[in-house]
CSV table of C-alpha atoms in Angstrom, one decimal:
chain,number,residue,atom,x,y,z
A,1263,MET,CA,4.7,14.3,2.8
A,1264,SER,CA,6.5,15.8,5.8
A,1265,LEU,CA,4.6,17.6,8.5
A,1266,LYS,CA,6.1,19.9,11.1
A,1267,VAL,CA,4.1,20.3,14.2
A,1268,VAL,CA,5.5,22.9,16.6
A,1269,HIS,CA,4.4,23.4,20.1
A,1270,SER,CA,6.1,26.6,21.2
A,1271,THR,CA,4.7,26.8,24.8
A,1272,ILE,CA,5.0,24.4,27.7
A,1273,THR,CA,2.0,22.2,28.3
A,1274,PRO,CA,0.5,23.2,31.6
A,1275,GLU,CA,0.3,20.6,34.3
A,1276,THR,CA,-3.5,21.0,34.3
A,1277,ALA,CA,-3.7,19.9,30.7
A,1278,SER,CA,-5.9,16.9,30.0
A,1279,TRP,CA,-4.6,14.0,27.9
A,1280,LYS,CA,-6.7,15.3,25.0
A,1281,ASP,CA,-4.7,18.6,25.0
A,1282,LEU,CA,-1.4,16.7,24.5
A,1283,GLU,CA,0.4,16.4,21.2
A,1284,LYS,CA,-1.2,13.7,19.0
A,1285,GLU,CA,2.1,12.6,17.6
A,1286,GLY,CA,3.3,11.4,21.0
A,1287,PRO,CA,5.6,12.5,23.8
A,1288,ILE,CA,7.9,14.4,21.4
A,1289,ILE,CA,9.5,17.8,22.3
A,1290,ALA,CA,9.0,19.6,19.0
A,1291,ASP,CA,10.7,22.9,19.7
A,1292,THR,CA,14.0,24.0,21.2
A,1293,GLY,CA,15.3,26.1,24.1
A,1294,ASN,CA,12.6,24.9,26.4
A,1295,SER,CA,14.6,23.0,29.0
A,1296,GLN,CA,14.6,26.1,31.2
A,1297,LEU,CA,10.8,25.8,31.4
A,1298,TYR,CA,11.1,22.5,33.2
A,1299,GLY,CA,12.2,22.4,36.9
A,1300,THR,CA,14.4,19.4,36.7
A,1301,GLY,CA,16.7,20.2,39.7
A,1302,ASN,CA,14.2,19.8,42.5
A,1303,TRP,CA,15.0,16.2,43.3
A,1304,VAL,CA,18.7,16.5,44.1
A,1305,PRO,CA,19.9,14.8,47.3
A,1306,LYS,CA,22.4,17.5,48.3
A,1307,LYS,CA,22.4,21.3,48.4
A,1308,LEU,CA,25.2,23.2,46.7
A,1309,ASP,CA,26.1,26.4,48.5
A,1310,PHE,CA,27.8,29.4,46.8
A,1311,TYR,CA,30.0,31.7,48.8
A,1312,GLU,CA,30.2,34.9,46.8
A,1313,GLU,CA,33.0,36.5,48.9
A,1314,ASN,CA,35.3,33.6,47.9
A,1315,CYS,CA,34.5,33.6,44.2
A,1316,ILE,CA,37.1,35.0,41.8
A,1317,ASN,CA,34.7,35.3,38.9
A,1318,CYS,CA,36.8,33.1,36.6
A,1319,SER,CA,33.6,31.6,35.0
A,1320,LEU,CA,35.2,28.1,34.8
A,1321,CYS,CA,32.2,26.7,36.5
A,1322,TRP,CA,30.0,28.2,33.8
A,1323,ALA,CA,32.2,26.5,31.1
A,1324,VAL,CA,31.7,23.0,32.6
A,1325,CYS,CA,28.1,23.2,33.8
A,1326,PRO,CA,26.0,20.9,31.6
A,1327,ASP,CA,22.8,22.5,32.7
A,1328,ASP,CA,23.6,26.2,32.4
A,1329,ALA,CA,22.8,26.5,36.0
A,1330,ILE,CA,25.4,29.2,37.0
A,1331,VAL,CA,23.7,32.5,37.4
A,1332,PHE,CA,25.4,35.9,36.6
A,1333,ASP,CA,24.3,39.4,37.2
A,1334,LYS,CA,24.2,41.9,34.3
A,1335,ASP,CA,27.8,42.9,35.0
A,1336,GLY,CA,29.0,39.3,34.5
A,1337,ASN,CA,29.6,38.6,38.2
A,1338,MET,CA,28.6,35.2,39.4
A,1339,VAL,CA,25.8,35.5,41.9
A,1340,GLY,CA,24.6,31.9,42.6
A,1341,ILE,CA,23.3,28.5,41.5
A,1342,ASP,CA,20.0,28.0,39.7
A,1343,THR,CA,18.7,25.2,42.0
A,1344,GLU,CA,15.8,24.6,39.7
A,1345,HIS,CA,18.2,23.1,37.1
A,1346,CYS,CA,21.3,22.1,39.0
A,1347,LYS,CA,21.6,18.3,39.1
A,1348,ASP,CA,24.5,18.2,41.7
A,1349,CYS,CA,27.0,16.7,39.3
A,1350,GLY,CA,29.8,18.5,41.1
A,1351,MET,CA,31.8,19.5,38.0
A,1352,CYS,CA,31.9,23.1,39.1
A,1353,VAL,CA,33.0,22.1,42.6
A,1354,GLU,CA,35.9,20.1,41.0
A,1355,ILE,CA,37.1,22.8,38.7
A,1356,CYS,CA,36.7,25.8,41.0
A,1357,PRO,CA,40.2,27.4,41.6
A,1358,ALA,CA,39.0,28.8,45.0
A,1359,ASN,CA,38.2,25.3,46.1
A,1360,LYS,CA,41.9,24.4,45.7
A,1361,ASN,CA,42.7,26.4,48.8
A,1362,PRO,CA,43.6,24.1,51.7
A,1363,ASP,CA,41.5,26.4,53.9
A,1364,THR,CA,38.0,25.1,53.3
A,1365,GLU,CA,36.7,28.4,54.7
A,1366,LYS,CA,37.9,30.0,51.5
A,1367,HIS,CA,36.0,27.7,49.1
A,1368,ALA,CA,33.4,29.2,46.8
A,1369,LEU,CA,31.3,26.1,45.9
A,1370,VAL,CA,30.5,23.7,48.7
A,1371,PHE,CA,28.2,20.8,48.9
A,1372,GLU,CA,26.2,20.6,52.1
A,1373,ASP,CA,26.1,17.2,53.8
A,1374,ASP,CA,24.0,14.7,52.0
A,1375,TYR,CA,20.7,14.6,53.9
A,1376,ARG,CA,20.7,10.8,53.4
A,1377,ASP,CA,23.7,10.6,55.8
A,1378,ASP,CA,21.3,11.4,58.7
A,1379,PHE,CA,19.5,8.0,58.3
B,1253,MET,CA,11.2,-11.5,-9.0
B,1254,PRO,CA,11.4,-8.9,-11.7
B,1255,LYS,CA,9.2,-5.9,-11.7
B,1256,ILE,CA,5.5,-6.7,-12.1
B,1257,THR,CA,3.8,-4.5,-14.6
B,1258,LYS,CA,0.3,-6.0,-14.5
B,1259,ARG,CA,-1.9,-7.9,-12.1
B,1260,THR,CA,-0.5,-11.4,-12.1
B,1261,GLU,CA,-1.6,-14.8,-10.7
B,1262,LYS,CA,1.3,-16.6,-9.0
B,1263,THR,CA,1.9,-19.6,-6.8
B,1264,LEU,CA,3.7,-18.2,-3.7
B,1265,ASP,CA,4.2,-19.0,-0.1
B,1266,GLY,CA,3.5,-16.5,2.7
B,1267,ASN,CA,7.2,-15.4,3.0
B,1268,HIS,CA,7.6,-14.8,-0.7
B,1269,ALA,CA,4.3,-12.9,-0.9
B,1270,ALA,CA,5.4,-10.7,2.0
B,1271,ALA,CA,8.8,-10.1,0.4
B,1272,GLU,CA,6.9,-9.1,-2.8
B,1273,ALA,CA,4.7,-6.8,-0.9
B,1274,LEU,CA,7.8,-5.2,0.7
B,1275,ARG,CA,9.5,-4.8,-2.6
B,1276,GLN,CA,6.5,-3.0,-4.0
B,1277,ILE,CA,6.0,-0.9,-0.9
B,1278,HIS,CA,9.7,0.0,-1.3
B,1279,PRO,CA,10.5,0.9,2.3
B,1280,ASP,CA,13.4,3.3,3.1
B,1281,VAL,CA,15.0,1.0,5.8
B,1282,PHE,CA,14.8,-2.7,6.4
B,1283,GLY,CA,16.4,-3.7,9.7
B,1284,PHE,CA,16.7,-7.5,9.8
B,1285,TYR,CA,17.9,-10.4,11.8
B,1286,PRO,CA,17.0,-13.9,10.5
B,1287,ILE,CA,14.8,-16.4,12.4
B,1288,THR,CA,12.7,-19.4,11.4
B,1289,PRO,CA,10.2,-19.1,9.8
B,1290,THR,CA,10.6,-15.6,8.4
B,1291,SER,CA,14.3,-15.7,7.4
B,1292,TYR,CA,13.3,-16.1,3.8
B,1293,ILE,CA,11.6,-12.6,3.8
B,1294,GLY,CA,14.9,-11.0,4.6
B,1295,GLU,CA,16.9,-13.3,2.3
B,1296,LYS,CA,14.6,-12.5,-0.6
B,1297,PHE,CA,14.6,-8.8,0.1
B,1298,ALA,CA,18.4,-8.8,0.4
B,1299,LYS,CA,18.4,-10.2,-3.2
B,1300,TYR,CA,16.2,-7.4,-4.4
B,1301,VAL,CA,18.6,-5.0,-2.8
B,1302,ALA,CA,21.6,-6.7,-4.4
B,1303,ASP,CA,19.9,-6.8,-7.8
B,1304,GLY,CA,19.1,-3.1,-7.6
B,1305,GLU,CA,15.4,-3.6,-7.7
B,1306,VAL,CA,15.0,-1.5,-4.6
B,1307,ASP,CA,17.3,1.1,-3.1
B,1308,THR,CA,16.2,0.3,0.5
B,1309,GLU,CA,18.8,0.7,3.2
B,1310,TYR,CA,19.1,-3.0,4.2
B,1311,VAL,CA,20.7,-3.3,7.6
B,1312,CYS,CA,21.9,-6.6,9.0
B,1313,ALA,CA,21.5,-6.4,12.7
B,1314,GLU,CA,23.2,-8.4,15.4
B,1315,SER,CA,20.0,-9.4,17.1
B,1316,GLU,CA,16.2,-8.8,16.9
B,1317,HIS,CA,16.5,-6.2,19.7
B,1318,ALA,CA,19.0,-4.4,17.4
B,1319,ALA,CA,16.8,-4.9,14.3
B,1320,MET,CA,13.8,-3.2,16.0
B,1321,SER,CA,16.1,-0.5,17.4
B,1322,ILE,CA,17.3,0.2,13.9
B,1323,CYS,CA,13.7,0.6,12.8
B,1324,VAL,CA,13.0,2.9,15.7
B,1325,GLY,CA,15.9,5.1,14.8
B,1326,ALA,CA,15.1,5.0,11.1
B,1327,SER,CA,11.4,5.8,11.7
B,1328,ALA,CA,12.2,8.7,14.0
B,1329,ALA,CA,14.6,10.0,11.5
B,1330,GLY,CA,11.7,10.2,9.0
B,1331,SER,CA,11.8,7.1,7.0
B,1332,ARG,CA,9.4,4.2,6.3
B,1333,ALA,CA,11.0,1.3,8.3
B,1334,VAL,CA,10.1,-2.4,8.2
B,1335,THR,CA,11.3,-5.7,9.7
B,1336,ALA,CA,10.3,-9.3,10.0
B,1337,THR,CA,10.7,-11.7,12.8
B,1338,ALA,CA,9.0,-14.5,14.9
B,1339,SER,CA,8.9,-16.3,18.2
B,1340,GLN,CA,12.1,-15.7,20.3
B,1341,GLY,CA,12.9,-12.8,18.0
B,1342,LEU,CA,9.6,-11.0,18.7
B,1343,ILE,CA,10.0,-11.6,22.4
B,1344,LEU,CA,13.6,-10.2,22.3
B,1345,MET,CA,12.3,-7.2,20.5
B,1346,SER,CA,9.5,-6.6,23.1
B,1347,GLU,CA,11.4,-4.0,25.0
B,1348,VAL,CA,11.8,-1.9,21.9
B,1349,LEU,CA,8.3,-2.6,20.7
B,1350,TYR,CA,7.0,-0.6,23.7
B,1351,ASN,CA,9.4,2.2,22.8
B,1352,ALA,CA,8.3,2.2,19.2
B,1353,SER,CA,4.6,2.5,20.1
B,1354,GLY,CA,5.3,5.0,22.9
B,1355,MET,CA,7.2,7.2,20.5
B,1356,ARG,CA,4.4,6.8,18.0
B,1357,LEU,CA,6.6,5.5,15.2
B,1358,PRO,CA,4.7,3.8,12.3
B,1359,ILE,CA,7.0,0.8,11.8
B,1360,VAL,CA,5.7,-2.2,9.9
B,1361,LEU,CA,6.6,-5.7,11.3
B,1362,ILE,CA,5.9,-9.1,9.8
B,1363,ASN,CA,5.6,-11.9,12.4
B,1364,GLY,CA,5.4,-15.6,11.6
B,1365,ASN,CA,3.4,-16.9,14.6
B,1366,ARG,CA,5.7,-19.4,16.2
B,1367,SER,CA,5.8,-21.3,19.5
B,1368,LEU,CA,8.2,-20.1,22.3
B,1369,GLY,CA,10.9,-22.0,24.1
B,1370,ALA,CA,11.6,-23.8,26.3
B,1371,PRO,CA,11.3,-26.5,25.1
B,1372,LEU,CA,12.6,-25.2,21.9
B,1373,SER,CA,10.1,-25.5,19.1
B,1374,ILE,CA,10.1,-24.0,15.6
B,1375,HIS,CA,6.4,-24.8,14.9
B,1376,CYS,CA,3.3,-22.8,14.9
B,1377,ASP,CA,1.2,-21.3,17.7
B,1378,HIS,CA,0.3,-17.8,18.8
B,1379,GLY,CA,2.3,-17.6,22.0
B,1380,ASP,CA,4.7,-15.0,20.6
B,1381,ALA,CA,2.1,-12.7,19.0
B,1382,MET,CA,-0.1,-12.9,22.1
B,1383,GLY,CA,2.9,-12.4,24.3
B,1384,VAL,CA,3.4,-8.9,22.9
B,1385,ARG,CA,-0.3,-8.1,22.6
B,1386,ASP,CA,0.0,-5.3,25.2
B,1387,THR,CA,2.9,-3.5,23.6
B,1388,GLY,CA,0.6,-0.9,22.1
B,1389,TRP,CA,1.0,-2.2,18.5
B,1390,ILE,CA,-1.7,-2.8,16.0
B,1391,GLN,CA,-2.0,-6.5,15.3
B,1392,LEU,CA,-3.5,-7.9,12.0
B,1393,MET,CA,-3.9,-11.6,11.8
B,1394,ALA,CA,-3.7,-13.0,8.3
B,1395,GLU,CA,-5.3,-16.3,7.3
B,1396,ASN,CA,-3.1,-17.1,4.3
B,1397,ALA,CA,-0.5,-15.8,1.9
B,1398,GLN,CA,-2.9,-13.6,-0.1
B,1399,GLU,CA,-4.2,-12.0,3.1
B,1400,ALA,CA,-0.7,-11.4,4.4
B,1401,TYR,CA,0.1,-9.7,1.1
B,1402,ASP,CA,-3.0,-7.6,1.2
B,1403,PHE,CA,-2.6,-6.7,4.9
B,1404,LEU,CA,1.0,-5.6,4.2
B,1405,LEU,CA,-0.2,-3.2,1.5
B,1406,CYS,CA,-2.7,-1.7,4.0
B,1407,ALA,CA,-0.2,-1.7,6.9
B,1408,PRO,CA,1.8,1.5,6.2
B,1409,ARG,CA,-1.4,3.5,5.4
B,1410,ILE,CA,-3.0,2.5,8.7
B,1411,ALA,CA,0.1,3.0,10.8
B,1412,GLU,CA,1.1,6.4,9.3
B,1413,ASP,CA,-2.3,8.0,9.5
B,1414,LYS,CA,-2.2,11.2,11.4
B,1415,GLU,CA,-4.9,10.1,13.8
B,1416,VAL,CA,-3.2,6.7,14.4
B,1417,ARG,CA,0.7,7.1,14.4
B,1418,THR,CA,1.1,3.6,15.8
B,1419,PRO,CA,3.3,0.7,14.7
B,1420,ILE,CA,1.7,-2.3,13.1
B,1421,MET,CA,2.3,-6.0,13.1
B,1422,VAL,CA,1.1,-8.3,10.4
B,1423,CYS,CA,1.0,-11.8,11.8
B,1424,MET,CA,0.8,-15.0,9.7
B,1425,ASP,CA,1.1,-18.6,10.9
B,1426,CYS,CA,4.5,-20.2,11.0
B,1427,PHE,CA,5.0,-22.8,8.1
B,1428,GLN,CA,1.2,-23.2,7.7
B,1429,THR,CA,1.2,-19.8,6.0
B,1430,THR,CA,4.8,-18.7,5.7
B,1431,HIS,CA,5.9,-21.9,3.8
B,1432,THR,CA,2.7,-23.1,2.2
B,1433,LEU,CA,2.3,-22.4,-1.5
B,1434,MET,CA,-1.0,-20.9,-2.6
B,1435,ASN,CA,-2.3,-19.5,-5.8
B,1436,MET,CA,-2.6,-15.8,-5.3
B,1437,VAL,CA,-2.8,-12.5,-7.0
B,1438,ILE,CA,0.1,-10.0,-7.0
B,1439,GLU,CA,-0.9,-6.5,-8.1
B,1440,SER,CA,1.2,-4.4,-10.4
B,1441,ASP,CA,4.0,-2.4,-8.8
B,1442,LYS,CA,2.5,0.8,-10.0
B,1443,GLU,CA,-1.0,0.1,-8.6
B,1444,VAL,CA,0.5,-0.9,-5.3
B,1445,GLN,CA,2.6,2.2,-5.0
B,1446,LYS,CA,-0.4,4.3,-5.9
B,1447,PHE,CA,-2.5,2.4,-3.2
B,1448,VAL,CA,0.2,2.7,-0.5
B,1449,GLY,CA,1.3,6.2,-1.2
B,1450,GLU,CA,4.2,8.3,-0.1
B,1451,PRO,CA,5.3,7.9,3.6
B,1452,ILE,CA,3.6,10.4,5.9
B,1453,VAL,CA,6.4,11.7,8.1
B,1454,VAL,CA,5.8,13.8,11.2
B,1455,ASN,CA,8.6,15.7,13.0
B,1456,PRO,CA,11.5,13.8,11.5
B,1457,LEU,CA,14.8,13.9,13.4
B,1458,LEU,CA,16.8,14.5,10.2
B,1459,ASP,CA,14.9,17.8,9.6
B,1460,ILE,CA,17.8,19.7,11.1
B,1461,ASP,CA,16.1,23.1,10.5
B,1462,ASN,CA,13.3,22.1,12.9
B,1463,PRO,CA,15.0,20.1,15.7
B,1464,VAL,CA,12.9,17.8,17.8
B,1465,SER,CA,13.6,15.5,20.7
B,1466,TYR,CA,12.4,11.9,20.9
B,1467,GLY,CA,12.4,9.4,23.8
B,1468,ASN,CA,12.0,12.0,26.5
B,1469,PHE,CA,11.4,11.6,30.2
B,1470,ASP,CA,8.0,12.0,31.9
B,1471,LYS,CA,7.5,12.8,35.5
B,1472,PRO,CA,4.4,11.5,37.3
B,1473,ASN,CA,2.6,14.6,36.3
B,1474,PHE,CA,2.4,13.6,32.6
B,1475,TYR,CA,3.1,9.9,32.2
B,1476,MET,CA,-0.5,8.9,32.6
B,1477,GLU,CA,-1.8,11.5,30.1
B,1478,HIS,CA,0.8,10.4,27.5
B,1479,ARG,CA,-0.3,6.7,28.0
B,1480,ARG,CA,-3.9,7.7,27.5
B,1481,SER,CA,-3.0,9.8,24.5
B,1482,GLN,CA,-1.1,6.8,23.0
B,1483,LEU,CA,-4.1,4.6,23.5
B,1484,GLU,CA,-6.3,6.9,21.5
B,1485,GLY,CA,-4.0,6.5,18.5
B,1486,LEU,CA,-4.2,2.7,18.8
B,1487,LEU,CA,-8.0,2.9,19.2
B,1488,ASN,CA,-8.3,5.1,16.1
B,1489,ALA,CA,-6.7,2.3,14.2
B,1490,GLU,CA,-9.9,0.4,14.2
B,1491,SER,CA,-11.9,2.8,12.0
B,1492,LYS,CA,-8.8,3.6,9.9
B,1493,THR,CA,-8.3,-0.1,9.2
B,1494,THR,CA,-11.9,-0.5,8.2
B,1495,GLU,CA,-11.4,2.4,5.8
B,1496,VAL,CA,-8.2,1.1,4.3
B,1497,PHE,CA,-9.7,-2.5,4.0
B,1498,ALA,CA,-12.7,-1.0,2.2
B,1499,ASP,CA,-10.3,0.9,-0.2
B,1500,LEU,CA,-8.4,-2.4,-0.8
B,1501,ALA,CA,-11.7,-4.2,-1.6
B,1502,LYS,CA,-12.6,-1.3,-4.0
B,1503,THR,CA,-9.2,-1.0,-5.6
B,1504,PHE,CA,-8.2,-4.7,-6.0
B,1505,GLY,CA,-11.5,-6.5,-5.5
B,1506,ARG,CA,-10.4,-8.6,-2.6
B,1507,GLY,CA,-11.4,-8.9,1.1
B,1508,SER,CA,-14.0,-6.6,2.8
B,1509,ALA,CA,-14.0,-3.6,5.0
B,1510,SER,CA,-15.0,-5.8,8.0
B,1511,LEU,CA,-12.5,-6.7,10.7
B,1512,LEU,CA,-14.3,-10.0,11.0
B,1513,ASP,CA,-14.7,-12.9,8.6
B,1514,GLU,CA,-18.0,-14.5,9.3
B,1515,TYR,CA,-18.7,-18.0,7.8
B,1516,ARG,CA,-22.2,-19.5,7.8
B,1517,THR,CA,-23.3,-17.6,10.9
B,1518,ASP,CA,-26.8,-17.2,9.6
B,1519,GLU,CA,-29.2,-18.4,12.4
B,1520,ALA,CA,-26.2,-20.1,14.1
B,1521,GLU,CA,-26.7,-21.4,17.6
B,1522,LEU,CA,-23.0,-22.0,18.1
B,1523,VAL,CA,-20.2,-19.9,16.7
B,1524,VAL,CA,-16.5,-20.8,16.8
B,1525,ILE,CA,-14.1,-17.9,17.1
B,1526,VAL,CA,-10.6,-18.3,15.7
B,1527,MET,CA,-7.7,-16.4,14.2
B,1528,CYS,CA,-5.3,-17.1,11.3
B,1529,SER,CA,-4.8,-20.2,9.2
B,1530,THR,CA,-7.0,-22.6,11.3
B,1531,ALA,CA,-10.0,-20.9,9.8
B,1532,GLY,CA,-9.5,-23.1,6.6
B,1533,THR,CA,-9.8,-26.3,8.6
B,1534,LEU,CA,-12.7,-25.0,10.6
B,1535,ARG,CA,-14.7,-24.1,7.4
B,1536,LYS,CA,-14.6,-27.8,6.6
B,1537,SER,CA,-15.8,-28.7,10.1
B,1538,ILE,CA,-18.6,-26.2,9.9
B,1539,ASP,CA,-19.6,-27.5,6.5
B,1540,LYS,CA,-19.8,-31.1,7.8
B,1541,LEU,CA,-21.9,-30.1,10.8
B,1542,ARG,CA,-24.2,-28.0,8.7
B,1543,GLU,CA,-24.7,-31.0,6.4
B,1544,LYS,CA,-25.8,-32.8,9.6
B,1545,GLY,CA,-28.3,-30.0,10.2
B,1546,GLN,CA,-26.4,-28.4,13.1
B,1547,LYS,CA,-26.6,-24.6,13.2
B,1548,VAL,CA,-22.9,-23.7,13.6
B,1549,GLY,CA,-20.8,-21.0,12.2
B,1550,MET,CA,-17.4,-19.4,12.5
B,1551,VAL,CA,-16.1,-15.9,13.1
B,1552,ARG,CA,-12.5,-15.2,12.3
B,1553,LEU,CA,-10.8,-12.1,13.7
B,1554,LYS,CA,-8.6,-10.2,11.2
B,1555,MET,CA,-7.5,-7.8,13.9
B,1556,PHE,CA,-6.5,-8.6,17.5
B,1557,ARG,CA,-5.2,-5.2,18.6
B,1558,PRO,CA,-7.0,-2.8,19.0
B,1559,PHE,CA,-9.5,-5.5,19.9
B,1560,PRO,CA,-12.6,-4.7,17.8
B,1561,THR,CA,-14.8,-4.6,20.9
B,1562,LYS,CA,-17.9,-2.8,19.7
B,1563,THR,CA,-18.1,-4.8,16.4
B,1564,LEU,CA,-17.7,-8.1,18.2
B,1565,ARG,CA,-20.2,-7.3,21.0
B,1566,LYS,CA,-22.7,-6.4,18.4
B,1567,VAL,CA,-22.1,-9.5,16.2
B,1568,LEU,CA,-21.5,-12.1,18.9
B,1569,SER,CA,-24.4,-11.2,21.2
B,1570,ALA,CA,-26.7,-12.7,18.6
B,1571,PHE,CA,-25.4,-16.2,19.2
B,1572,PRO,CA,-26.3,-18.3,22.3
B,1573,LYS,CA,-23.1,-20.4,22.4
B,1574,LEU,CA,-19.5,-19.3,21.7
B,1575,LEU,CA,-16.5,-21.7,21.4
B,1576,ILE,CA,-13.3,-19.7,21.5
B,1577,LEU,CA,-10.2,-21.3,20.1
B,1578,ASP,CA,-6.9,-20.2,21.5
B,1579,ARG,CA,-3.6,-21.2,20.1
B,1580,MET,CA,-1.5,-20.4,23.2
B,1581,SER,CA,-1.3,-21.7,26.7
B,1582,PRO,CA,-3.5,-19.7,29.1
B,1583,ALA,CA,-0.4,-19.6,31.3
B,1584,GLY,CA,-2.3,-19.3,34.5
B,1585,ALA,CA,-5.1,-17.0,33.2
B,1586,THR,CA,-8.7,-17.9,33.3
B,1587,PHE,CA,-8.8,-18.4,29.5
B,1588,GLY,CA,-6.4,-17.9,26.6
B,1589,ALA,CA,-5.9,-14.4,25.3
B,1590,LEU,CA,-8.8,-14.6,22.8
B,1591,GLY,CA,-11.0,-16.4,25.3
B,1592,SER,CA,-10.4,-13.7,28.0
B,1593,GLU,CA,-11.0,-10.9,25.6
B,1594,ILE,CA,-14.3,-12.3,24.2
B,1595,SER,CA,-15.6,-13.2,27.7
B,1596,ALA,CA,-14.9,-9.6,28.9
B,1597,LEU,CA,-17.2,-8.3,26.1
B,1598,PHE,CA,-20.4,-9.6,27.7
B,1599,TYR,CA,-20.3,-8.9,31.4
B,1600,HIS,CA,-20.8,-5.2,31.4
B,1601,ASP,CA,-24.6,-5.0,32.0
B,1602,ASP,CA,-27.6,-7.1,32.7
B,1603,THR,CA,-28.3,-8.2,29.1
B,1604,PRO,CA,-28.2,-12.0,28.5
B,1605,HIS,CA,-24.8,-13.3,27.5
B,1606,PRO,CA,-23.8,-16.3,25.5
B,1607,LYS,CA,-22.5,-19.5,27.0
B,1608,ILE,CA,-18.7,-19.4,26.6
B,1609,ARG,CA,-16.2,-22.2,26.4
B,1610,ASN,CA,-12.5,-22.0,25.7
B,1611,ALA,CA,-10.4,-24.5,24.0
B,1612,ILE,CA,-6.6,-24.7,23.6
B,1613,TYR,CA,-5.3,-26.3,20.4
B,1614,GLY,CA,-2.3,-26.7,18.1
B,1615,LEU,CA,0.5,-25.6,20.4
B,1616,GLY,CA,3.8,-26.2,18.7
B,1617,SER,CA,1.8,-27.3,15.7
B,1618,ARG,CA,0.0,-30.2,17.4
B,1619,GLU,CA,-2.0,-31.6,14.5
B,1620,THR,CA,-5.7,-30.6,14.8
B,1621,HIS,CA,-7.8,-32.1,12.1
B,1622,PHE,CA,-11.3,-31.0,11.0
B,1623,GLU,CA,-12.7,-34.1,12.8
B,1624,ASP,CA,-11.2,-32.8,16.1
B,1625,PHE,CA,-13.1,-29.5,15.7
B,1626,VAL,CA,-16.3,-31.4,14.7
B,1627,LYS,CA,-16.0,-33.4,17.9
B,1628,ILE,CA,-15.4,-30.5,20.3
B,1629,ILE,CA,-18.3,-28.5,18.7
B,1630,GLU,CA,-20.6,-31.5,19.2
B,1631,ASP,CA,-19.3,-32.0,22.8
B,1632,PHE,CA,-19.8,-28.3,23.6
B,1633,ASP,CA,-22.4,-28.8,26.3
B,1634,GLN,CA,-20.2,-31.3,28.1
B,1635,LEU,CA,-17.1,-29.1,28.1
B,1636,PRO,CA,-15.6,-28.0,31.4
B,1637,ILE,CA,-15.5,-24.4,32.5
B,1638,GLU,CA,-11.7,-24.5,32.4
B,1639,PRO,CA,-10.1,-24.4,28.9
B,1640,LYS,CA,-10.2,-27.7,27.2
B,1641,TRP,CA,-6.9,-28.8,25.6
B,1642,ILE,CA,-7.7,-30.4,22.2
B,1643,ASN,CA,-5.6,-33.5,21.3
B,1644,LEU,CA,-3.7,-33.5,24.5
B,1645,ARG,CA,-2.7,-36.9,25.8
B,1646,GLU,CA,-4.3,-37.0,29.2
B,1647,ASP,CA,-4.5,-40.7,30.2
């Protein structure tokens, strides 16, 4: 006998333990990672400079968290900080960032706040 | 052993009985790494696989940690997974044991209760099983080969129940049960398969049309709720086990629904509490003392986790004196595992509680004869508050 138990909505943070899935901490549906704010613990802030961006979308291709945000015309407009984990792959691949003039870079890490300590 | 078509009486040891039970249960996956005293279960089962009597996926692991990990993967994939181990093997598994119970995977494990190193010892005590008592597994404690066989038939049904979904460990004593021959009954394959039933699979990983994710991360906002939810499954195992034991008694005419085995406890003033094979020796001690007119009895626990708290509180509060036998070192605790659990039963309100003494016996299979138990029962009133070590050379 095979049972399929699907929970299509995110469990609210106010849920009691009795409201949780009886079959344990299993995620029994797909496409729900956007529901969880998993990027709020990053140590650095990633800044996006729209005026330097050439809209090549290479950052989108390498982003493991689908955290590159586009407008409806396909122009990159920013970083989804709720899901960005600061892996830096977009920073590495960005063609604008190859410019020796750092003022022309499109994706730039702010200083690590831990450096202040 | 060829297929068994009718109920048969056989002379088997605990390992062989367990291998027979596994052959009849016919699990999908057996992840195994050999260790004394349960190597024989894996060897025997490998022969069944080689002879084509079962089509179980038999995986030779590189360690017990891997063997249990194989079971975790197999169980999450949607199969009925089993393994057997003991002692250092069980302790090496312990990291994965927590994961198995946390992911609510109904794996069946057979443990041969064996002492832990160092010093290296291959003999019996309960140090290994008690060492993993807080891993969130159900623990059944078998007295002999017949009971190990019977418990194994019950194990998948208890573990896979929708309200339980918790892995289960069937523990029998190293050598004293695993290697001791006994006249026992093996039921027919057909009857066993009817009793055990098809595996109940929930959210299998291999159901690729309905993808699920196992082993996820919890932030502080959910970890505590998931732990409590997991505990509920474990606690539900108590009533489910009673139900399955009752069905076993009804179907095969052996055992009872009770999680306790009471022996001559009628009007008893002193009751000895014990687990596993020592109960056989103790029955003789109790008989001798009863012959002398002393009102003593014995209660044997068939289940250690979940601890049958309510049943025990009800049963044991009738007796003025309790002697709790622990086959493990207290290791710095007030009492051994069983002693601590039983003591904790009675100090919750103002009702009178029994006088409790704890004794440590049989570590690394130190011989403990029925006379030794007779002596300690007779000396009960002189026993110190601290655990008394039976047959320890002290002078």
